[in-house]
């Protein structure tokens, strides 16, 4: 009588790889960035993720979280993921800086304007991560952040003789989801408006129009790396 081949283990009983644990941990971090988990819950679940042995150990840790989606631009380019360039800040003095078109937004970016304007147009941008922090300083100048519907913006900064975050009171979140579907991308806007303004504008992406790239007005533009 021929030997009966051993049964294959169920998927839930297969031992986890390093990559599978890392993927589960990233899913938890995304959920925390979206406000679904508190810091304490995130820490507890991450500890359990990295001590998990088989796939079944991950199921109770991820069961109450939505299946992650991969938001993309209309042309199919992923909205999240990519390597940003070396420029991590825009500083305008007596002039205008405009960053637009397809660029990778790092997880932390600084924008400051004095007697000038910095405009960060993120409608066609790719984000390095789902959670981005922008440090904005309107010091007798204006910092304007343009986002498409579906991107959530949370504004929390200080205001001295100038509006911070669409003119709302300091500390109130700006929900820039509009009528579009939530993308899972969250921008946290922090900083200071002193005699100037830090604005958030929700605007649909332009269709069939070639947008002008960063441009210079007036005397000087400084972009510090």
XYZ file of N, CA and C in Angstrom:
675
model
N 0.857 -1.196 0.000
C 0.000 0.000 0.000
C 0.886 1.236 0.000
N 0.620 2.140 -0.904
C 1.454 3.337 -1.019
C 1.292 4.233 0.193
N 2.386 4.870 0.548
C 2.337 5.797 1.678
C 1.449 6.983 1.342
N 0.667 7.417 2.318
C -0.182 8.597 2.133
C 0.660 9.846 2.303
N 0.666 10.759 1.291
C 1.482 11.970 1.413
C 1.001 12.829 2.567
N 1.943 13.473 3.245
C 1.548 14.325 4.375
C 0.671 15.477 3.916
N -0.271 15.827 4.774
C -1.158 16.942 4.458
C -0.400 18.259 4.552
N -0.717 19.174 3.622
C -0.101 20.500 3.674
C -0.739 21.298 4.795
N 0.048 22.043 5.535
C -0.534 22.845 6.615
C -1.414 23.944 6.056
N -2.440 24.312 6.820
C -3.292 25.422 6.391
C -2.487 26.711 6.415
N -3.001 27.692 5.660
C -2.279 28.963 5.573
C -2.073 29.590 6.946
N -3.066 29.425 7.832
C -2.972 30.055 9.146
C -1.903 29.419 10.022
N -1.481 28.179 9.653
C -0.485 27.502 10.467
C 0.925 27.620 9.936
N 1.116 28.328 8.827
C 2.452 28.494 8.247
C 3.232 29.529 9.050
N 4.467 29.216 9.288
C 5.309 30.127 10.065
C 5.589 31.397 9.267
N 5.651 32.518 9.970
C 5.794 33.834 9.338
C 7.233 34.120 8.949
N 7.375 34.908 7.892
C 8.689 35.404 7.483
C 8.900 36.808 8.037
N 10.126 37.310 7.927
C 10.402 38.685 8.356
C 9.551 39.678 7.572
N 9.440 39.435 6.259
C 8.682 40.355 5.423
C 7.210 40.418 5.788
N 6.626 39.272 6.157
C 5.209 39.253 6.534
C 4.980 40.005 7.839
N 5.911 39.882 8.765
C 5.777 40.655 10.008
C 5.917 42.152 9.735
N 6.871 42.500 8.878
C 7.057 43.921 8.552
C 5.824 44.489 7.862
N 5.202 43.708 6.976
C 4.003 44.180 6.279
C 2.850 44.396 7.260
N 2.711 43.500 8.220
C 1.656 43.663 9.227
C 1.925 44.895 10.089
N 3.181 45.113 10.438
C 3.535 46.285 11.246
C 3.251 47.574 10.488
N 3.523 47.596 9.185
C 3.258 48.789 8.383
C 1.759 49.056 8.296
N 0.980 47.998 8.210
C -0.479 48.163 8.170
C -0.990 48.769 9.470
N -0.409 48.370 10.594
C -0.796 48.955 11.885
C -0.395 50.421 11.967
N 0.779 50.749 11.469
C 1.223 52.146 11.506
C 0.327 53.017 10.641
N -0.096 52.500 9.495
C -1.017 53.257 8.638
C -2.340 53.480 9.349
N -2.817 52.448 10.060
C -4.078 52.581 10.792
C -3.960 53.628 11.892
N -2.802 53.687 12.548
C -2.588 54.705 13.585
C -2.549 56.094 12.975
N -1.913 56.231 11.804
C -1.849 57.534 11.133
C -3.231 58.007 10.708
N -4.132 57.068 10.435
C -5.503 57.411 10.043
C -6.402 57.661 11.252
N -5.859 57.477 12.461
C -6.654 57.697 13.670
C -7.451 56.493 14.125
N -7.189 55.328 13.552
C -7.945 54.128 13.916
C -7.403 53.466 15.182
N -6.139 53.699 15.486
C -5.514 53.124 16.673
C -4.855 54.229 17.485
N -4.928 54.102 18.790
C -4.210 55.043 19.653
C -2.739 54.639 19.714
N -1.910 55.508 20.278
C -0.491 55.207 20.403
C -0.270 53.968 21.263
N -1.058 53.863 22.329
C -0.908 52.701 23.213
C -1.300 51.407 22.492
N -2.400 51.458 21.730
C -2.823 50.272 20.986
C -1.789 49.885 19.936
N -1.222 50.897 19.274
C -0.202 50.620 18.260
C 0.996 49.928 18.889
N 1.489 50.451 19.998
C 2.659 49.852 20.651
C 2.385 48.414 21.068
N 1.200 48.188 21.627
C 0.852 46.837 22.080
C 0.771 45.854 20.910
N 0.128 46.280 19.837
C -0.037 45.382 18.702
C 1.292 45.140 17.982
N 2.137 46.161 17.911
C 3.446 45.965 17.274
C 4.274 44.945 18.049
N 4.194 45.020 19.364
C 4.913 44.033 20.181
C 4.437 42.623 19.867
N 3.122 42.456 19.727
C 2.568 41.139 19.433
C 2.888 40.696 18.004
N 2.951 41.660 17.070
C 3.280 41.316 15.685
C 4.677 40.716 15.605
N 5.640 41.361 16.247
C 7.019 40.901 16.124
C 7.323 39.665 16.980
N 6.370 39.285 17.821
C 6.524 38.031 18.562
C 5.657 36.929 17.972
N 4.897 37.236 16.910
C 4.030 36.240 16.273
C 4.876 35.163 15.595
N 4.370 33.937 15.599
C 5.091 32.808 15.021
C 4.447 32.332 13.725
N 3.111 32.198 13.730
C 2.399 31.729 12.545
C 1.380 32.774 12.116
N 0.845 32.587 10.899
C -0.083 33.570 10.332
C -1.318 33.759 11.205
N -1.746 32.701 11.873
C -2.938 32.807 12.715
C -2.736 33.789 13.857
N -1.493 34.015 14.263
C -1.229 34.957 15.353
C -1.515 36.396 14.942
N -1.480 36.675 13.634
C -1.707 38.038 13.153
C -3.186 38.358 12.975
N -4.000 37.338 12.800
C -5.418 37.560 12.478
C -6.144 38.424 13.503
N -6.031 38.161 14.820
C -6.765 39.022 15.776
C -6.208 40.444 15.851
N -4.975 40.642 15.398
C -4.371 41.967 15.447
C -4.807 42.851 14.283
N -5.265 42.220 13.196
C -5.633 42.963 11.987
C -7.109 42.839 11.641
N -7.838 42.022 12.399
C -9.217 41.691 12.045
C -10.123 42.910 11.997
N -9.930 43.888 12.888
C -10.822 45.044 12.969
C -10.339 46.225 12.130
N -9.369 45.995 11.248
C -8.851 47.057 10.384
C -9.286 46.810 8.945
N -9.553 47.866 8.189
C -9.969 47.681 6.795
C -8.833 47.127 5.949
N -9.201 46.446 4.889
C -8.199 45.951 3.952
C -7.525 47.144 3.295
N -6.208 47.225 3.338
C -5.545 48.409 2.796
C -5.760 48.546 1.296
N -5.971 49.754 0.857
C -6.109 50.050 -0.561
C -4.860 50.745 -1.071
N -4.690 50.755 -2.351
C -3.538 51.410 -2.970
C -4.041 52.554 -3.838
N -4.257 53.740 -3.241
C -4.766 54.867 -4.026
C -3.782 55.255 -5.123
N -4.332 55.730 -6.227
C -3.492 56.071 -7.365
C -4.032 57.320 -8.051
N -3.167 57.952 -8.840
C -3.574 59.074 -9.674
C -4.369 58.537 -10.874
N -5.085 59.413 -11.579
C -5.860 58.943 -12.739
C -5.029 58.221 -13.788
N -3.724 58.546 -13.880
C -2.884 57.882 -14.875
C -2.320 56.557 -14.371
N -2.729 56.151 -13.162
C -2.278 54.874 -12.628
C -1.075 54.950 -11.724
N -0.426 56.106 -11.632
C 0.724 56.257 -10.756
C 0.288 56.159 -9.301
N 0.928 55.298 -8.492
C 0.537 55.189 -7.081
C 0.627 56.535 -6.366
N -0.333 56.799 -5.505
C -0.343 58.042 -4.752
C 0.685 58.023 -3.631
N 0.998 56.835 -3.139
C 1.928 56.688 -2.022
C 3.075 55.778 -2.437
N 4.286 56.167 -2.061
C 5.470 55.377 -2.376
C 6.380 56.134 -3.318
N 7.648 56.061 -3.091
C 8.601 56.779 -3.927
C 9.725 57.333 -3.086
N 10.782 57.733 -3.751
C 11.958 58.274 -3.076
C 12.028 59.776 -3.333
N 11.939 60.584 -2.286
C 12.006 62.046 -2.500
C 13.410 62.495 -2.871
N 13.474 63.654 -3.502
C 14.760 64.233 -3.848
C 15.427 64.871 -2.644
N 16.576 65.515 -2.848
C 17.316 66.089 -1.725
C 16.688 67.348 -1.138
N 15.812 68.029 -1.896
C 15.211 69.270 -1.403
C 14.106 68.928 -0.407
N 14.254 69.410 0.820
C 13.276 69.123 1.871
C 12.659 70.404 2.435
N 12.929 71.546 1.805
C 12.343 72.788 2.296
C 12.272 73.813 1.177
N 11.341 74.750 1.321
C 11.216 75.879 0.396
C 11.129 77.146 1.232
N 12.019 78.105 0.967
C 12.065 79.354 1.716
C 11.993 80.506 0.718
N 10.969 81.333 0.835
C 10.777 82.454 -0.083
C 10.999 83.769 0.657
N 11.852 84.615 0.116
C 12.123 85.948 0.647
C 11.944 86.946 -0.483
N 10.946 87.828 -0.342
C 10.670 88.841 -1.362
C 10.404 88.200 -2.724
N 9.761 87.073 -2.729
C 9.489 86.411 -3.995
C 8.500 85.282 -3.825
N 8.405 84.422 -4.841
C 7.439 83.336 -4.842
C 8.104 82.028 -5.231
N 7.819 80.995 -4.489
C 8.217 79.630 -4.846
C 6.938 78.824 -5.039
N 6.894 78.057 -6.109
C 5.747 77.176 -6.339
C 6.265 75.798 -6.712
N 5.925 74.820 -5.889
C 6.265 73.435 -6.200
C 4.984 72.751 -6.665
N 5.049 72.172 -7.838
C 3.849 71.586 -8.430
C 4.245 70.416 -9.310
N 3.265 69.893 -10.035
C 3.445 68.773 -10.944
C 3.822 67.506 -10.173
N 4.460 66.557 -10.805
C 4.757 65.255 -10.222
C 6.067 65.334 -9.433
N 5.940 65.391 -8.110
C 7.123 65.356 -7.247
C 6.801 64.509 -6.026
N 7.839 63.943 -5.431
C 7.656 63.072 -4.272
C 7.786 63.906 -3.009
N 6.723 63.929 -2.217
C 6.695 64.717 -0.984
C 7.289 63.871 0.143
N 8.366 64.329 0.776
C 8.939 63.551 1.883
C 8.014 63.545 3.091
N 8.265 62.660 4.017
C 7.404 62.552 5.195
C 7.445 63.816 6.044
N 8.501 64.606 5.896
C 8.582 65.883 6.614
C 9.141 66.943 5.674
N 8.423 68.051 5.561
C 8.820 69.137 4.654
C 8.614 70.466 5.370
N 9.484 71.435 5.070
C 9.402 72.759 5.693
C 9.179 73.814 4.619
N 8.247 74.725 4.881
C 7.971 75.838 3.970
C 7.882 77.117 4.784
N 8.628 78.155 4.359
C 8.630 79.425 5.083
C 8.612 80.568 4.081
N 7.833 81.599 4.394
C 7.717 82.749 3.501
C 7.787 84.036 4.312
N 8.661 84.955 3.876
C 8.783 86.280 4.483
C 8.694 87.314 3.362
N 7.670 88.143 3.394
C 7.405 89.106 2.318
C 7.353 88.384 0.969
N 6.791 87.196 0.981
C 6.691 86.418 -0.244
C 5.672 85.312 -0.071
N 5.693 84.341 -1.008
C 4.710 83.259 -1.006
C 5.378 81.939 -1.354
N 5.008 80.912 -0.621
C 5.361 79.538 -0.972
C 4.062 78.792 -1.229
N 3.940 78.206 -2.416
C 2.767 77.398 -2.734
C 3.209 75.971 -3.007
N 2.670 75.052 -2.219
C 2.930 73.633 -2.412
C 1.673 73.016 -3.018
N 1.717 72.746 -4.308
C 0.582 72.161 -5.004
C 0.767 70.643 -5.001
N -0.041 69.961 -4.205
C 0.124 68.522 -4.011
C -0.874 67.691 -4.824
N -1.581 68.319 -5.745
C -2.626 67.607 -6.479
C -2.067 66.510 -7.384
N -0.863 66.690 -7.879
C -0.266 65.695 -8.766
C 0.937 65.036 -8.117
N 1.103 65.239 -6.810
C 2.288 64.752 -6.118
C 2.146 63.287 -5.723
N 3.278 62.666 -5.456
C 3.341 61.327 -4.878
C 3.898 61.484 -3.472
N 3.269 60.842 -2.494
C 3.693 60.972 -1.113
C 4.605 59.807 -0.731
N 5.696 60.124 -0.047
C 6.602 59.071 0.390
C 5.894 58.088 1.323
N 5.013 58.622 2.158
C 4.270 57.788 3.097
C 2.851 58.330 3.192
N 1.958 57.553 3.778
C 0.576 58.013 3.934
C 0.471 59.172 4.918
N 1.387 59.275 5.858
C 1.384 60.365 6.836
C 2.519 61.333 6.518
N 2.178 62.602 6.308
C 3.149 63.639 5.972
C 3.006 64.793 6.944
N 4.123 65.338 7.382
C 4.110 66.488 8.273
C 4.767 67.670 7.568
N 4.021 68.759 7.450
C 4.535 69.972 6.812
C 4.657 71.054 7.869
N 5.864 71.576 8.045
C 6.117 72.678 8.960
C 6.044 73.968 8.142
N 5.024 74.769 8.413
C 4.748 75.961 7.612
C 4.874 77.218 8.464
N 5.568 78.221 7.924
C 5.799 79.468 8.650
C 5.496 80.646 7.718
N 4.370 81.308 7.993
C 4.033 82.517 7.251
C 4.433 83.728 8.068
N 5.643 84.209 7.876
C 6.209 85.321 8.643
C 6.148 86.569 7.775
N 5.059 87.292 7.883
C 4.787 88.421 6.992
C 4.732 87.961 5.539
N 4.376 86.716 5.359
C 4.239 86.131 4.037
C 3.171 85.059 4.071
N 3.007 84.337 2.960
C 1.940 83.344 2.847
C 2.491 81.988 2.428
N 2.077 80.959 3.158
C 2.332 79.577 2.760
C 0.983 78.973 2.400
N 0.873 78.463 1.187
C -0.392 77.914 0.698
C -0.182 76.452 0.299
N -0.999 75.573 0.854
C -0.924 74.150 0.547
C -2.189 73.765 -0.210
N -2.023 73.297 -1.433
C -3.152 72.931 -2.287
C -3.243 71.403 -2.327
N -4.393 70.863 -1.925
C -4.574 69.411 -1.887
C -5.812 69.023 -2.688
N -5.834 67.800 -3.218
C -7.034 67.331 -3.929
C -8.054 66.781 -2.948
N -9.318 66.677 -3.344
C -10.309 66.017 -2.492
C -9.870 64.589 -2.188
N -10.122 64.144 -0.969
C -9.729 62.805 -0.579
C -8.497 62.769 0.290
N -7.727 63.856 0.304
C -6.564 63.954 1.187
C -6.996 64.705 2.441
N -6.721 64.128 3.588
C -7.140 64.733 4.856
C -6.025 65.614 5.409
N -6.374 66.812 5.827
C -5.410 67.752 6.388
C -5.797 68.071 7.823
N -4.851 67.988 8.732
C -5.040 68.363 10.121
C -4.117 69.534 10.422
N -4.698 70.694 10.718
C -3.925 71.904 10.960
C -3.865 72.195 12.449
N -2.666 72.348 12.952
C -2.475 72.636 14.366
C -1.232 73.508 14.499
N -1.435 74.814 14.617
C -0.303 75.729 14.697
C -0.650 76.963 15.501
N 0.301 77.878 15.549
C 0.099 79.118 16.292
C -0.178 80.266 15.320
N -0.987 81.211 15.818
C -1.386 82.332 14.987
C -1.168 83.639 15.736
N -0.411 84.561 15.107
C -0.171 85.892 15.660
C -0.472 86.896 14.545
N -1.621 87.542 14.623
C -2.024 88.521 13.605
C -2.052 87.906 12.211
N -2.513 86.673 12.145
C -2.619 86.030 10.842
C -3.282 84.674 10.984
N -4.052 84.230 9.966
C -4.765 82.944 10.066
C -3.842 81.764 9.824
N -4.076 80.690 10.562
C -3.342 79.445 10.364
C -4.346 78.341 10.062
N -4.262 77.756 8.883
C -5.143 76.651 8.519
C -6.520 77.104 8.102
N -6.617 77.739 6.953
C -7.889 78.185 6.364
C -8.647 79.133 7.289
N -7.944 79.805 8.191
C -8.578 80.784 9.048
C -9.291 80.203 10.244
N -9.259 78.881 10.420
C -9.900 78.286 11.587
C -9.083 78.569 12.836
N -9.710 78.377 13.983
C -9.005 78.602 15.235
C -7.863 77.604 15.380
N -6.795 78.048 16.009
C -5.618 77.208 16.180
C -5.995 75.898 16.857
N -5.500 74.805 16.293
C -5.731 73.492 16.884
C -6.886 72.732 16.282
N -7.762 73.396 15.535
C -8.889 72.686 14.940
C -8.443 71.986 13.664
N -8.878 70.742 13.446
C -8.473 70.027 12.234
C -9.206 70.546 11.013
N -8.518 70.557 9.885
C -9.131 70.919 8.615
C -9.396 69.638 7.858
N -10.647 69.311 7.645
C -11.000 68.100 6.926
C -11.115 68.426 5.447
N -10.158 68.025 4.672
C -10.121 68.376 3.261
C -10.547 67.214 2.381
N -11.462 66.405 2.884
C -11.879 65.237 2.110
C -12.833 65.614 0.982
N -13.531 66.732 1.118
C -14.476 67.133 0.089
C -15.503 66.042 -0.132
N -15.954 65.893 -1.371
C -16.915 64.844 -1.690
C -16.237 63.604 -2.250
N -14.902 63.664 -2.356
C -14.173 62.543 -2.931
C -13.987 61.417 -1.929
N -13.579 60.295 -2.425
C -13.335 59.135 -1.575
C -12.056 59.337 -0.787
N -12.054 58.919 0.478
C -10.876 59.057 1.317
C -9.723 58.245 0.728
N -8.557 58.860 0.609
C -7.400 58.179 0.038
C -6.544 57.507 1.093
N -6.756 57.866 2.360
C -5.903 57.351 3.422
C -4.669 58.199 3.649
N -4.452 59.213 2.806
C -3.311 60.112 2.970
C -3.680 61.216 3.956
N -2.811 61.437 4.936
C -3.048 62.446 5.965
C -1.870 63.413 5.981
N -2.179 64.710 5.946
C -1.159 65.748 6.060
C -1.372 66.477 7.380
N -0.339 66.524 8.188
C -0.399 67.266 9.449
C 0.361 68.563 9.250
N -0.358 69.670 9.384
C 0.200 70.994 9.142
C 0.459 71.666 10.479
N 1.721 71.957 10.765
C 2.103 72.614 12.013
C 2.972 73.815 11.691
N 3.126 74.719 12.661
C 3.988 75.870 12.434
C 3.429 77.138 13.021
N 3.605 78.268 12.289
C 3.281 79.588 12.819
C 2.896 80.532 11.703
N 1.848 81.309 11.948
C 1.480 82.427 11.079
C 1.630 83.696 11.899
N 2.606 84.527 11.553
C 2.878 85.759 12.290
C 2.872 86.921 11.308
N 1.787 87.681 11.314
C 1.667 88.774 10.361
C 1.489 88.282 8.938
N 1.305 86.992 8.770
C 1.120 86.390 7.451
C 0.013 85.366 7.529
N 0.090 84.329 6.689
C -0.983 83.335 6.656
C -0.439 81.988 6.233
N -1.048 80.948 6.792
C -0.828 79.571 6.349
C -2.190 79.047 5.920
N -2.336 78.758 4.636
C -3.637 78.432 4.063
C -3.670 77.002 3.530
N -4.857 76.426 3.545
C -5.104 75.130 2.916
C -6.212 75.329 1.893
N -5.969 74.897 0.675
C -6.944 75.041 -0.403
C -7.246 73.651 -0.958
N -8.523 73.287 -1.010
C -8.950 72.021 -1.601
C -9.390 72.302 -3.030
N -8.746 71.647 -3.980
C -9.016 71.962 -5.382
C -8.888 70.690 -6.207
N -9.796 70.515 -7.142
C -9.740 69.350 -8.018
C -8.486 69.411 -8.900
N -7.872 68.245 -9.202
C -6.737 68.239 -10.140
C -7.152 68.774 -11.495
N -6.246 69.461 -12.148
C -6.526 70.001 -13.469
C -6.476 68.880 -14.487
N -7.362 68.918 -15.429
C -7.447 67.889 -16.455
C -7.036 68.465 -17.805
N -6.073 67.815 -18.455
C -5.675 68.230 -19.792
C -4.955 69.564 -19.829
N -4.440 69.996 -18.684
C -3.733 71.274 -18.643
C -2.325 71.022 -18.134
N -1.358 71.548 -18.833
C 0.024 71.434 -18.393
C 0.276 72.554 -17.396
N 0.512 72.172 -16.149
C 0.718 73.177 -15.120
C 2.134 73.712 -15.191
N 2.272 74.988 -14.908
C 3.590 75.595 -14.895
C 4.379 75.106 -13.696
N 5.649 74.902 -13.897
C 6.499 74.416 -12.827
C 6.908 75.567 -11.916
N 7.726 75.222 -10.914
C 8.142 76.226 -9.941
C 8.657 77.459 -10.659
N 8.210 78.618 -10.230
C 8.586 79.829 -10.924
C 9.063 80.892 -9.941
N 9.767 81.862 -10.459
C 10.364 82.919 -9.666
C 9.701 84.244 -9.972
N 9.319 84.959 -8.936
C 8.802 86.304 -9.100
C 9.589 87.242 -8.210
N 9.654 88.480 -8.611
C 10.319 89.536 -7.869
C 11.815 89.281 -7.803
N 12.411 89.552 -6.639
C 13.860 89.648 -6.596
C 14.592 88.347 -6.350
N 14.111 87.558 -5.405
C 14.960 86.454 -4.961
C 14.124 85.255 -4.573
N 14.640 84.082 -4.854
C 14.036 82.840 -4.386
C 15.150 82.005 -3.754
N 14.885 81.527 -2.578
C 15.881 80.724 -1.882
C 15.283 79.336 -1.647
N 15.962 78.327 -2.082
C 15.530 76.957 -1.845
C 16.699 76.239 -1.180
N 16.587 75.980 0.089
C 17.689 75.427 0.856
C 17.560 73.924 0.963
N 18.638 73.253 0.790
C 18.626 71.799 0.891
C 19.021 71.389 2.299
